Each structure stands twice: as structure tokens, then as C-alpha cells.
Short mmCIF file of N, CA and C in Angstrom, two decimals:
data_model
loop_
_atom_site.label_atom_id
_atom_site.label_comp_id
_atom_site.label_asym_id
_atom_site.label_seq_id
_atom_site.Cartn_x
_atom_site.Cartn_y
_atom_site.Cartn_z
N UNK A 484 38.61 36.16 -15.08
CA UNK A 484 39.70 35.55 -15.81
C UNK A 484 39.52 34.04 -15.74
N UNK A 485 39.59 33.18 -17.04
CA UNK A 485 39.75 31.58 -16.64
C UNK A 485 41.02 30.99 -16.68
N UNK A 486 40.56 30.35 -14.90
CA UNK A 486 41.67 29.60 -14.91
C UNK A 486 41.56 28.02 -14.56
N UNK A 487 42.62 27.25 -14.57
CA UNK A 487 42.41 25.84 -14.10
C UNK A 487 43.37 25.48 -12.74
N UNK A 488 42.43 24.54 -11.91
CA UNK A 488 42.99 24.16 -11.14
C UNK A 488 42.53 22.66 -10.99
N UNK A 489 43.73 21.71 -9.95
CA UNK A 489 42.97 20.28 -9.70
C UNK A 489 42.85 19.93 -8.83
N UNK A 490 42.31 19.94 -8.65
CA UNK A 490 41.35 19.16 -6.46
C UNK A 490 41.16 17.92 -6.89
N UNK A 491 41.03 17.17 -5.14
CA UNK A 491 40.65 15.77 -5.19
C UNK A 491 39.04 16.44 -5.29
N UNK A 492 38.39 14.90 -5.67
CA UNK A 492 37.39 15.16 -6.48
C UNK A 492 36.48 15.32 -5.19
N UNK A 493 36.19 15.44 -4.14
CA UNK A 493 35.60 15.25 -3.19
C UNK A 493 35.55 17.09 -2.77
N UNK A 494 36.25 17.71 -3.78
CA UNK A 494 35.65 19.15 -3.97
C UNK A 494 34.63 19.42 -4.39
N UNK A 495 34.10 18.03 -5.49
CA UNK A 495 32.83 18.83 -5.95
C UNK A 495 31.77 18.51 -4.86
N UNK A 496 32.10 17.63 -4.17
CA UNK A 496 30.98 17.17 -2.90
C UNK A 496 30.44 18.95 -2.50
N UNK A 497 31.63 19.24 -2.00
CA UNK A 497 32.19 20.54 -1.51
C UNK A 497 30.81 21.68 -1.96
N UNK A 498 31.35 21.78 -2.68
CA UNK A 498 30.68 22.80 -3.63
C UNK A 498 29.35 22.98 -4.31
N UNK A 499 28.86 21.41 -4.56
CA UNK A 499 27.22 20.88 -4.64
C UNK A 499 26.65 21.49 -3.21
N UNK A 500 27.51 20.79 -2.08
CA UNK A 500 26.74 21.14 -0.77
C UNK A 500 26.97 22.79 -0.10
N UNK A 501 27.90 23.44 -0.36
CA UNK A 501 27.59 24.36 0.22
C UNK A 501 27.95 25.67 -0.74
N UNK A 502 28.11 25.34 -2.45
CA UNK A 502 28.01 26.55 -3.07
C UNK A 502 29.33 27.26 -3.19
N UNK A 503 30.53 26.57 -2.77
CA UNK A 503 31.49 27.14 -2.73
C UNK A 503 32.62 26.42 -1.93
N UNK A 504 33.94 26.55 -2.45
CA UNK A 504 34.90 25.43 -1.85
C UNK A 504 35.91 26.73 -1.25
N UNK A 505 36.17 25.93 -0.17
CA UNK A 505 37.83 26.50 0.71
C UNK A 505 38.82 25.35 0.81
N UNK A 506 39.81 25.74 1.01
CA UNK A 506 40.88 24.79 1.71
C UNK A 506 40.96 24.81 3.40
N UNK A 507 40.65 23.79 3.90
CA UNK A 507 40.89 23.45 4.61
C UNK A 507 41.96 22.96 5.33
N UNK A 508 42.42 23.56 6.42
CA UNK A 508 43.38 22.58 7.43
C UNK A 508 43.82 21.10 7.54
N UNK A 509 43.17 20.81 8.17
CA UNK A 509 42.63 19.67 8.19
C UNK A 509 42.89 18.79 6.76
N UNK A 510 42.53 19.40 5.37
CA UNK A 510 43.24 18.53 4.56
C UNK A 510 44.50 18.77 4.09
N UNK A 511 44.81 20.07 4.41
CA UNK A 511 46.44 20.59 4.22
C UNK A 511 47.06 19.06 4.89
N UNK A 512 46.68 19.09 5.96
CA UNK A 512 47.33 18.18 6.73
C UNK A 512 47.73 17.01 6.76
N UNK A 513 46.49 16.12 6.35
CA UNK A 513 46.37 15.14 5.31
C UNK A 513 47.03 14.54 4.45
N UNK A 514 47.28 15.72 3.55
CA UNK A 514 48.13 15.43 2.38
C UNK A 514 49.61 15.71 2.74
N UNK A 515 49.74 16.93 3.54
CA UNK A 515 51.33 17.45 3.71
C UNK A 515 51.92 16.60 5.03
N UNK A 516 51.23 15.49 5.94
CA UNK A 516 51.84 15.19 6.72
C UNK A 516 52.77 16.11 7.58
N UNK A 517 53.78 15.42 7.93
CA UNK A 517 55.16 16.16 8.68
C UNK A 517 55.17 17.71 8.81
N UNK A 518 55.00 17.91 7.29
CA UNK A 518 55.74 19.30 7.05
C UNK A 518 54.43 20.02 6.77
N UNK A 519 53.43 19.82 7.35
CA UNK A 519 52.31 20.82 7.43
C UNK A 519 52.14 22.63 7.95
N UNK A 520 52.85 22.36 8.85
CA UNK A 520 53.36 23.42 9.65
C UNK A 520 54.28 24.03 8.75
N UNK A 521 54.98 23.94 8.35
CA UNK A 521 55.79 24.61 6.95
C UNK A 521 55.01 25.12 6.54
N UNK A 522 54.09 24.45 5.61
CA UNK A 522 53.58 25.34 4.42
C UNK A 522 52.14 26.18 4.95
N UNK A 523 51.51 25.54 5.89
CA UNK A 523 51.03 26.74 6.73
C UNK A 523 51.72 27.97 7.46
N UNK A 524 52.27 27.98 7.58
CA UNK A 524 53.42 29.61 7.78
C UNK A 524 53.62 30.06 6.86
N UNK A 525 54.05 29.49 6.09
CA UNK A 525 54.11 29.98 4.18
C UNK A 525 52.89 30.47 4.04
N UNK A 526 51.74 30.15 3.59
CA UNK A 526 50.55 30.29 3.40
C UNK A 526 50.12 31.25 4.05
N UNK A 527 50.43 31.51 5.53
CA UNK A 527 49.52 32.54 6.01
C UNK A 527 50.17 33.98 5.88
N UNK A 528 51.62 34.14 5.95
CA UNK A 528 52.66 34.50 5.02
C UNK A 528 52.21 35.10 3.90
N UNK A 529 51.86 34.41 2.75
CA UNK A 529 51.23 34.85 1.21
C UNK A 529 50.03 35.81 1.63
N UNK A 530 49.08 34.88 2.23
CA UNK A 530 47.56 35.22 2.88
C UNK A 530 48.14 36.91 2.99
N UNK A 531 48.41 37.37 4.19
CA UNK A 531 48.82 38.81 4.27
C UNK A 531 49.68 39.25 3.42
N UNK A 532 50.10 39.00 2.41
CA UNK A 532 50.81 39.48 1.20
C UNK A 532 49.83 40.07 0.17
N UNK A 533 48.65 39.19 0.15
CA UNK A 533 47.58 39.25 -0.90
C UNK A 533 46.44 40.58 -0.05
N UNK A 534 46.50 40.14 1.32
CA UNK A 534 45.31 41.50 1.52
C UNK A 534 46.01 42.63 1.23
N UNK A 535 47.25 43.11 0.90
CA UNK A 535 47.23 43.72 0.95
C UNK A 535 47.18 44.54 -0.78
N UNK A 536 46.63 43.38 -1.45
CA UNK A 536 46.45 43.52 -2.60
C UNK A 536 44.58 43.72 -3.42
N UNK A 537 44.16 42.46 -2.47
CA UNK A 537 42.75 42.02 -2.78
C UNK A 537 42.18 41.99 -1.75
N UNK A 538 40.80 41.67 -1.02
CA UNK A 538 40.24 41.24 -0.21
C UNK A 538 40.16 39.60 -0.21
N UNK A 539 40.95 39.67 1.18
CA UNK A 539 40.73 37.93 1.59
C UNK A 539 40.06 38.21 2.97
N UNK A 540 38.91 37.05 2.93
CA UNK A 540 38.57 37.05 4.42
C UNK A 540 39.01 36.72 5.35
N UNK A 541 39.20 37.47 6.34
CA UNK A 541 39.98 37.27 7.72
C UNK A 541 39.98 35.64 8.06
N UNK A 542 38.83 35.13 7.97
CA UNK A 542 39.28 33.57 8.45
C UNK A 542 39.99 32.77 7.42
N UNK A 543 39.73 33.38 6.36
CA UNK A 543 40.75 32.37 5.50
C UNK A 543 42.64 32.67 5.59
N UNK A 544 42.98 31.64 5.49
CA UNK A 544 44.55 31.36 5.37
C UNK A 544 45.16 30.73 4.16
N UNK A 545 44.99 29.94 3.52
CA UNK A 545 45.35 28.59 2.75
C UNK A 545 44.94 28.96 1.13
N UNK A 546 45.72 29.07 0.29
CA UNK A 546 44.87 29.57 -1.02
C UNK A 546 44.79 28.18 -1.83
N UNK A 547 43.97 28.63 -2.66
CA UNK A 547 43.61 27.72 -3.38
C UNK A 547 44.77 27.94 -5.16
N UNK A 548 45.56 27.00 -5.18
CA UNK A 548 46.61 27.51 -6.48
C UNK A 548 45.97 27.04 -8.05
N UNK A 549 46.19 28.53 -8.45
CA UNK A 549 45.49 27.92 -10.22
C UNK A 549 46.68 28.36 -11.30
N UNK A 550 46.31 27.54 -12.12
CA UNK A 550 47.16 27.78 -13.29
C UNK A 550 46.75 28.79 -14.06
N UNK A 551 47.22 29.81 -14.66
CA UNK A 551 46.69 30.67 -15.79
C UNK A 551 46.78 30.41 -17.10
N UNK A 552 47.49 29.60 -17.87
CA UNK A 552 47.23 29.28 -19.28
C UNK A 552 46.82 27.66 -18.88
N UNK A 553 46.40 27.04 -20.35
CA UNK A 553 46.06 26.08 -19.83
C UNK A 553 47.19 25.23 -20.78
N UNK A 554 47.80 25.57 -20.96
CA UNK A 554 49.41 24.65 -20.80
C UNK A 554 50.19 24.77 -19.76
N UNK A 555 49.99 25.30 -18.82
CA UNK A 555 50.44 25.06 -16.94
C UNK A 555 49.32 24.06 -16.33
N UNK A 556 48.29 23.56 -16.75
CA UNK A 556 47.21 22.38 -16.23
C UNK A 556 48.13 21.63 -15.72
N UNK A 557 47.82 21.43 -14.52
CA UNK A 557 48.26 19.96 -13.71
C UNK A 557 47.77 18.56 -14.96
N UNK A 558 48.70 17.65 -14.92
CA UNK A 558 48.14 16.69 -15.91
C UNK A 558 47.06 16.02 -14.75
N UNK A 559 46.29 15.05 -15.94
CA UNK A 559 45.24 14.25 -15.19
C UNK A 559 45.84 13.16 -14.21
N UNK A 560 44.86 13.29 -12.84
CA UNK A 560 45.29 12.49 -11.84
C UNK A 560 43.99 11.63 -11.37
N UNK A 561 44.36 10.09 -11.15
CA UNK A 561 43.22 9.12 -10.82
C UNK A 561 42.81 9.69 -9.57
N UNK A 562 41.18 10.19 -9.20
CA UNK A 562 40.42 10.87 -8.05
C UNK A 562 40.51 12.04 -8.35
N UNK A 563 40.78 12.88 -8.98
CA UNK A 563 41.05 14.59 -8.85
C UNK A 563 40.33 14.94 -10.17
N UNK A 564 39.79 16.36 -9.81
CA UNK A 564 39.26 16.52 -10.85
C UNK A 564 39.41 18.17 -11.27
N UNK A 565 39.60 18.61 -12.53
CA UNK A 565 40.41 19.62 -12.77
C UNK A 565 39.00 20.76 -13.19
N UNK A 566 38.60 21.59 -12.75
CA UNK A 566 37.99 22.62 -12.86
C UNK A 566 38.29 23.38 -13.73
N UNK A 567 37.63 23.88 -14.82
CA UNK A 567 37.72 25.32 -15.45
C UNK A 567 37.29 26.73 -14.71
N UNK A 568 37.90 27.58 -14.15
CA UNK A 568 36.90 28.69 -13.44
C UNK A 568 37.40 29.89 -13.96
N UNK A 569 36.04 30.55 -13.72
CA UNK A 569 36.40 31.95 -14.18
C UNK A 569 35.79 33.06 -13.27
N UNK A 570 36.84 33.60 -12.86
CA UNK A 570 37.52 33.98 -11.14
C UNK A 570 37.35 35.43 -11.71
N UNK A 571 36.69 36.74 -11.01
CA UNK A 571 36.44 37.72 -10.91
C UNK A 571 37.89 38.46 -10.53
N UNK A 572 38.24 38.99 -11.50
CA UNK A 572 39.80 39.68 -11.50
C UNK A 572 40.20 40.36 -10.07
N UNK A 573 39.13 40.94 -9.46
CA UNK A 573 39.50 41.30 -7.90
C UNK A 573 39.93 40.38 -7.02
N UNK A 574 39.38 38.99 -7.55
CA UNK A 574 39.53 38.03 -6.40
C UNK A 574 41.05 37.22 -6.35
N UNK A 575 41.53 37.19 -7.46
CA UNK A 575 42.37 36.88 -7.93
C UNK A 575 43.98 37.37 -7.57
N UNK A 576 44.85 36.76 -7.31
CA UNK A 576 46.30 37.24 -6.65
C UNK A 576 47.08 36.70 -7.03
N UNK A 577 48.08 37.10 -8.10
CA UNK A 577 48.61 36.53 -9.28
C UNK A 577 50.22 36.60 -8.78
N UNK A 578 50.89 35.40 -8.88
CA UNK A 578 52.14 35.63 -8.52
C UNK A 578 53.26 34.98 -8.96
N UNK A 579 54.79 35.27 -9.02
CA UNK A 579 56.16 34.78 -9.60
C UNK A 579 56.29 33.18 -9.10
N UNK A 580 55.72 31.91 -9.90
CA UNK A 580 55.59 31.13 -8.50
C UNK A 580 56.94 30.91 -8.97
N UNK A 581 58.31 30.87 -9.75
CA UNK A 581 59.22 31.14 -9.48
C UNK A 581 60.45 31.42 -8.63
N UNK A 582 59.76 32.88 -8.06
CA UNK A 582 60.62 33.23 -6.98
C UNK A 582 58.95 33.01 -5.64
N UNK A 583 58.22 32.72 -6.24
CA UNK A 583 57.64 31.66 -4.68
C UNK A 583 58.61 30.43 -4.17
N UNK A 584 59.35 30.33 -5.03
CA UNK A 584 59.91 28.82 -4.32
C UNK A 584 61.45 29.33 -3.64
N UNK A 585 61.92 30.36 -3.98
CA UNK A 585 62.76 31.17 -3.51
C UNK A 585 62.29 31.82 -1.80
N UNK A 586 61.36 31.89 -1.81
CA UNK A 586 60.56 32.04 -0.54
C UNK A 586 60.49 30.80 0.32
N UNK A 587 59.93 29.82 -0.58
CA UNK A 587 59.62 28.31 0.22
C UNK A 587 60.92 27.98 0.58
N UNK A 588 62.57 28.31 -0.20
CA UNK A 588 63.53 27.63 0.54
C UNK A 588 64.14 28.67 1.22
N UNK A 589 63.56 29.38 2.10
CA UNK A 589 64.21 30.93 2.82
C UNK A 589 65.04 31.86 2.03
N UNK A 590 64.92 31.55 0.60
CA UNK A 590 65.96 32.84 0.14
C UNK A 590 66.13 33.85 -0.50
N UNK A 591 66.73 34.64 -0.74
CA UNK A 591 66.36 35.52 -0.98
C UNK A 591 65.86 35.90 -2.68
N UNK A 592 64.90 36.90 -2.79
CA UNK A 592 64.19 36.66 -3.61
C UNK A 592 65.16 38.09 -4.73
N UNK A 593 65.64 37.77 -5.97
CA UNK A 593 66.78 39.01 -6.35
C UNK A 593 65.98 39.68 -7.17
N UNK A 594 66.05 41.01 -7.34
CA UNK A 594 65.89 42.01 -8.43
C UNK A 594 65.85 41.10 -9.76
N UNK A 595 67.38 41.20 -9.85
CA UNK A 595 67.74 40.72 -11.61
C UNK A 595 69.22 39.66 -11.06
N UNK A 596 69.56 38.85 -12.70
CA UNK A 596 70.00 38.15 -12.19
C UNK A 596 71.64 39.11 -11.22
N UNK A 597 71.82 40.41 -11.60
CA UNK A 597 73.16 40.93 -11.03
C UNK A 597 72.55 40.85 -9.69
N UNK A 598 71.60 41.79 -8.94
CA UNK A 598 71.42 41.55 -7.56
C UNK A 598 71.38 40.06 -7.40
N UNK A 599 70.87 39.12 -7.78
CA UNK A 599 71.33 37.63 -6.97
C UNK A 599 72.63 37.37 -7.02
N UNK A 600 73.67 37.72 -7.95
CA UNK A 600 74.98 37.34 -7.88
C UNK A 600 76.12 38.46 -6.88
N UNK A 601 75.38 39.66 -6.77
CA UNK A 601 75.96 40.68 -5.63
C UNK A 601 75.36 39.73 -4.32
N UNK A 602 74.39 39.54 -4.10
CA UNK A 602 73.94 39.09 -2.65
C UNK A 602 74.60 37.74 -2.65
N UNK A 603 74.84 36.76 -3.69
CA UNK A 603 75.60 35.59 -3.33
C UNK A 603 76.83 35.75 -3.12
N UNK A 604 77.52 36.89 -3.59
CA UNK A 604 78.86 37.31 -3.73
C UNK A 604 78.96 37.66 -2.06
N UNK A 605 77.99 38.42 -1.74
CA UNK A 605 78.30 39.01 -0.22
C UNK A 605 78.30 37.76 1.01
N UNK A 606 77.63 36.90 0.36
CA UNK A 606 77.26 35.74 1.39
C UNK A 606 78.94 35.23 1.61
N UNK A 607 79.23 34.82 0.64
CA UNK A 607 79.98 33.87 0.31
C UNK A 607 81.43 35.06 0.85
N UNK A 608 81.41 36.38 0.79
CA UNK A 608 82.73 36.95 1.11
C UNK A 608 82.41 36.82 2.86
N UNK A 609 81.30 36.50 3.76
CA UNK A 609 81.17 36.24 5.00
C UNK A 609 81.44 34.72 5.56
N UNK A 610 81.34 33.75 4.77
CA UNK A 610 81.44 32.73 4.36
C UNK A 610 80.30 31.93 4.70
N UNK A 611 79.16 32.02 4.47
CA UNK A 611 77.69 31.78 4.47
C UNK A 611 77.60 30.55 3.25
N UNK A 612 77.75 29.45 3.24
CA UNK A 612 77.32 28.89 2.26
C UNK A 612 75.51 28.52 1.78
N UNK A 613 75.13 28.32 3.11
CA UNK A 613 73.46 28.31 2.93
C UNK A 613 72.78 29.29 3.98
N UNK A 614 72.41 29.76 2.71
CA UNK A 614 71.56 31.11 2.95
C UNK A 614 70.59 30.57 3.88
N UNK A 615 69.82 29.73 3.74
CA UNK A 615 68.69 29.31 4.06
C UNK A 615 68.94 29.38 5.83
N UNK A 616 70.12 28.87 6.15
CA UNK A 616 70.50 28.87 7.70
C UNK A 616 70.30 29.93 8.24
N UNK A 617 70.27 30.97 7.69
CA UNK A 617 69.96 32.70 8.11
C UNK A 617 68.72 32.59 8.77
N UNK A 618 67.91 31.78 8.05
CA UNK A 618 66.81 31.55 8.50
C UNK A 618 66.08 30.19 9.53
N UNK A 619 66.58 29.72 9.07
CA UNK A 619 66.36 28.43 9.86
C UNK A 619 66.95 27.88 11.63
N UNK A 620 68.25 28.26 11.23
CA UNK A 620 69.04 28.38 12.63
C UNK A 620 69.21 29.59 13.32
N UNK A 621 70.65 29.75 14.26
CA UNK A 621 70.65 30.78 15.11
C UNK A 621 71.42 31.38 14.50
N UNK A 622 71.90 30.86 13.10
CA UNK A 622 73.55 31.77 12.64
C UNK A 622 72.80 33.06 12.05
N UNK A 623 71.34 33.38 11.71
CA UNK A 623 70.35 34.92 11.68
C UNK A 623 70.70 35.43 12.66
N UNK A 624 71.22 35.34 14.29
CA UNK A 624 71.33 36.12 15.14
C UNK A 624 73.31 36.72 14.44
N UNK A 625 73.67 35.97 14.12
CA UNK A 625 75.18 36.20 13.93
C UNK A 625 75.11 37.35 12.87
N UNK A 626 73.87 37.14 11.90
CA UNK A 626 74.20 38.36 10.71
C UNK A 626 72.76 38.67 10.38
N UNK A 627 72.38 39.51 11.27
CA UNK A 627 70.73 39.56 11.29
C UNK A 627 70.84 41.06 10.05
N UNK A 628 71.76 41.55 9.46
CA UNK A 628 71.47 42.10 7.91
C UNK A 628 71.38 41.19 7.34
N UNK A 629 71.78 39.93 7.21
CA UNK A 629 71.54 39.23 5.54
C UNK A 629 69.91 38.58 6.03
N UNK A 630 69.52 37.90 7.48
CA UNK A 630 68.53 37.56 7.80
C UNK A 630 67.70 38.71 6.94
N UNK A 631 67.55 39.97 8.06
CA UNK A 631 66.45 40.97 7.29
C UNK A 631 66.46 41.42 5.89
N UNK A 632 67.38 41.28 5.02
CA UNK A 632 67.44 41.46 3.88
C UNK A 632 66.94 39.92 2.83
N UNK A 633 67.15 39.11 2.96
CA UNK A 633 66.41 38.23 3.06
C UNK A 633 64.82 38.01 3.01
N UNK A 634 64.28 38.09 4.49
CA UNK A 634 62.93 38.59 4.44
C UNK A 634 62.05 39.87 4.07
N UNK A 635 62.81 40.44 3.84
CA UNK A 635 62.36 42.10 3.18
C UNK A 635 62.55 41.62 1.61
N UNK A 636 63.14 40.50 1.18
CA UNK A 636 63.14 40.57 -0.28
C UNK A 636 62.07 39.02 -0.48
N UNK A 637 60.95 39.08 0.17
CA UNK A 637 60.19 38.24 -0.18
C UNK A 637 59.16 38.50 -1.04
N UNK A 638 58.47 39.78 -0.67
CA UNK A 638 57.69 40.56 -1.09
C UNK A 638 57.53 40.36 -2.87
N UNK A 639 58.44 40.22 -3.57
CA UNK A 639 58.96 40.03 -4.74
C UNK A 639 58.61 39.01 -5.16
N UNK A 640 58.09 37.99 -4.78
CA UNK A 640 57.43 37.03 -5.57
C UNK A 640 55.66 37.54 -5.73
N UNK A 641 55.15 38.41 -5.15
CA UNK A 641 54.25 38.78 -5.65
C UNK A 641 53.92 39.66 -6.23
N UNK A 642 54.91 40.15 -7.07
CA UNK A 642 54.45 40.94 -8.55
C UNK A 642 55.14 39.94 -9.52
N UNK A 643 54.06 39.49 -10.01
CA UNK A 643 53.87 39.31 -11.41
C UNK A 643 54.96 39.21 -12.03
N UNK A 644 55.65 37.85 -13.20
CA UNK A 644 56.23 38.12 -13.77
C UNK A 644 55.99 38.84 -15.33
N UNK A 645 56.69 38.88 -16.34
CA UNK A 645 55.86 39.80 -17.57
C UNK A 645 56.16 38.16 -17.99
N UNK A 646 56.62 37.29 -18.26
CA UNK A 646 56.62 35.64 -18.98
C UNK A 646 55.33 35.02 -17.91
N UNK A 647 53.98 35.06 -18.38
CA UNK A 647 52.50 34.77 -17.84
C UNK A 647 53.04 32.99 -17.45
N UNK A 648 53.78 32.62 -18.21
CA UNK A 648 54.35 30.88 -17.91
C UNK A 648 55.18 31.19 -16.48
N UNK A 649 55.41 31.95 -15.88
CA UNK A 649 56.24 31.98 -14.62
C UNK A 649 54.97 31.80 -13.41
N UNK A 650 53.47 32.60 -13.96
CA UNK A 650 52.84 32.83 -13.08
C UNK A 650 51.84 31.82 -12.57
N UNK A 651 51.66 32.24 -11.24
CA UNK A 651 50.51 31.62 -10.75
C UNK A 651 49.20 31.86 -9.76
N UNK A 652 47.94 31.69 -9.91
CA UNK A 652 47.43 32.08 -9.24
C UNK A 652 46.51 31.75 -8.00
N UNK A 653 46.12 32.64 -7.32
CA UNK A 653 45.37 32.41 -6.15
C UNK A 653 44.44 32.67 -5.91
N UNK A 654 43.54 31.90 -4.91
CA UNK A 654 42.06 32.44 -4.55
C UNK A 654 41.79 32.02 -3.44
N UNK A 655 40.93 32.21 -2.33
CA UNK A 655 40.79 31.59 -1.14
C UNK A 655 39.37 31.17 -1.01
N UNK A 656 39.07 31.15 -2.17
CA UNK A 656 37.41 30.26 -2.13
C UNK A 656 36.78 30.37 -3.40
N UNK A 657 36.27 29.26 -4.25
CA UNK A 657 35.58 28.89 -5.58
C UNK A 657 34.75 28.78 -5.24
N UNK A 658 33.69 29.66 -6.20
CA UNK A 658 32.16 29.35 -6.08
C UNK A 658 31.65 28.78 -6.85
N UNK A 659 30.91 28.11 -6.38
CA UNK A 659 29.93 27.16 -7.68
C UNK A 659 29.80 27.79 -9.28
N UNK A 660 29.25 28.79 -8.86
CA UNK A 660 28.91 29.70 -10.36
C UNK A 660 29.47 30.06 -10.79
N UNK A 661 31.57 30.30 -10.58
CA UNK A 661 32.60 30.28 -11.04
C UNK A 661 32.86 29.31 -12.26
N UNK A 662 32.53 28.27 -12.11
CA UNK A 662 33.02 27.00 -12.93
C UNK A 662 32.06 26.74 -14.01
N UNK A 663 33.16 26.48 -14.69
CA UNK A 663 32.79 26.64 -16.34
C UNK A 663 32.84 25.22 -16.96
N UNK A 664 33.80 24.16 -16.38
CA UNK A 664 33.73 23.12 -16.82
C UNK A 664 33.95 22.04 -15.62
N UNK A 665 34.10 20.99 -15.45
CA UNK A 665 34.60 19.85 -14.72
C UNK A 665 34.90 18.76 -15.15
N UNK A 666 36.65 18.34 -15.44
CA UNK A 666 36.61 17.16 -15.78
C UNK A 666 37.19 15.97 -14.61
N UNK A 667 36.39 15.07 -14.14
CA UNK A 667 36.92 14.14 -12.94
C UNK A 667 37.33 13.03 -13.96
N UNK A 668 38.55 12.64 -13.52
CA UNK A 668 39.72 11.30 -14.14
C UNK A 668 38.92 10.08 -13.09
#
């Protein structure tokens, strides 16, 4: 399948030298500062979401995010350079990034829009104003059903929406012979 994604350009170093790019730690880190640790839990999180879809290799964690049409392209950025690839449909782990961000702020991820307005309805008759605290603090020990219901409804950002503009995808390593084009800004 082709898709696009944009790395700093010091991917293609990457990939000249060893035939194939990962994400690294180390530049997660880099870039995410502070809140690194966040989105690595997230990430490793997805990571076992996806084996249980595709084969990811055990040492990898961190995916690499692509766009699927190429009117979702990251616009052009000075140093980065945006890849065309075309990613072997097995490798590939396609997801709601949508209700991914429903995940990224602890919440819960709904059926349709009635299940999100029953589960906000229930919050709010306990008097829960942020969900997210379920998760974050100790008030999950106070109502560890909405906690586990909550995390049992994460799962749901990885099927696919049917609007292909909702989706997004993943890979945990580009190979050289993947790439179809390269444009560096």
C-alpha cells in the first residue's frame, strides 16, 4: 500500500547506512522532552495492540506514523523530509487516529455517538466531571467500573474507521526498497 510519512531528514542517513529506518528512543526523547514517558506507554500500549494483529518485532516499541491518502501529508517542514512508501499490507496497522486521541487523553473510546452520551450520562449521574482522573489519579480506586470500562474500551481505536480520512497508519521499520520517492525541504 503507498503511503506518506515525514521524518527529520537525518532518516535518510538512516536508511543509506543500514537499509532500513526504526524509531528510536532516544529521539522520541529528544523531540518529546518532559512528556516522553507518556507517549512511550502509549506506544508500547499500541505496539501490543498491533501484534496482535501483524507481526512486530519483539524489540520494537515506537511506530513509525503514516498518512494514507496523500491529502493527510504532513505539510512541508524546513529539515524533514517526506517519503513516499509502499509498505507490504501485512506490515501495516491501520488505525481510528480519531479515537487514538481518545486513548491519548484516557478516555473512553464509544461505540457510536449514543454509547458516548450513555457513558457521559453515567459519569456525570456519579458526578465525575473528568473522566480522565479515572485514570490518572486515585479517584480509579473510588470507581474502578468506569476505570475498567474505560480501558477495555481502548481497543477501539484500532479498527479502522470506514471514512479512510479518519485513518492512520503504522509500521515499526521502513526499508530502503520500500520508498518510492523522497522529497527533503
Amino acid at each position: 500500500m503507498v503511503v506518506w510519512t515525514r521524518q527529520n531528514v537525518l532518516v535518510l542517513k538512516e536508511l543509506e547506512a543500514n537499509g532500513s529506518f526504526i524509531c528510536r528512543e532516544q529521539f522520541l526523547r529528544a523531540k518529546s522532552d518532559t512528556i516522553s514517558d507518556y507517549y512511550i506507554q502509549a506506544y508500547r500500549w499500541l505496539t501490543d495492540q498491533a501484534r496482535k494483529q501483524i507481526t512486530v518485532p519483539d524489540d520494537l516499541y515506537l511506530p513509525i506514523w503514516l498518512a494514507l491518502t496523500e491529502e493527510a501529508r504532513l505539510p512541508e517542514a524546513e529539515g524533514e523530509v517526506s517519503l513516499t512508501v509502499d509498505v507490504p499490507e501485512e506490515q501495516l496497522f491501520i488505525i481510528d487516529y480519531n479515537k487514538w486521541g481518545y486513548v491519548l487523553n484516557y478516555m473512553y473510546v464509544p461505540v457510536d455517538d449514543n454509547d458516548e452520551r450513555a457513558h457521559d450520562k453515567r459519569l456525570r449521574d456519579v458526578g465525575i466531571v473528568n473522566e480522565a482522573s479515572l485514570i490518572m489519579s486515585d479517584k480509579g480506586n473510588m470507581f474502578p467500573q468506569f476505570k475498567s470500562e474505560i480501558i477495555r474500551s481502548w481497543p477501539r481505536c484500532c479498527t479502522p474507521s470506514d471514512d479512510m480520512q479518519n485513518n492512520v497508519g503504522c509500521v515499526w521499520e521502513i526499508r530502503d526498497e520500500w520508498i518510492l520517492d523522497r522529497e527533503i525541504y
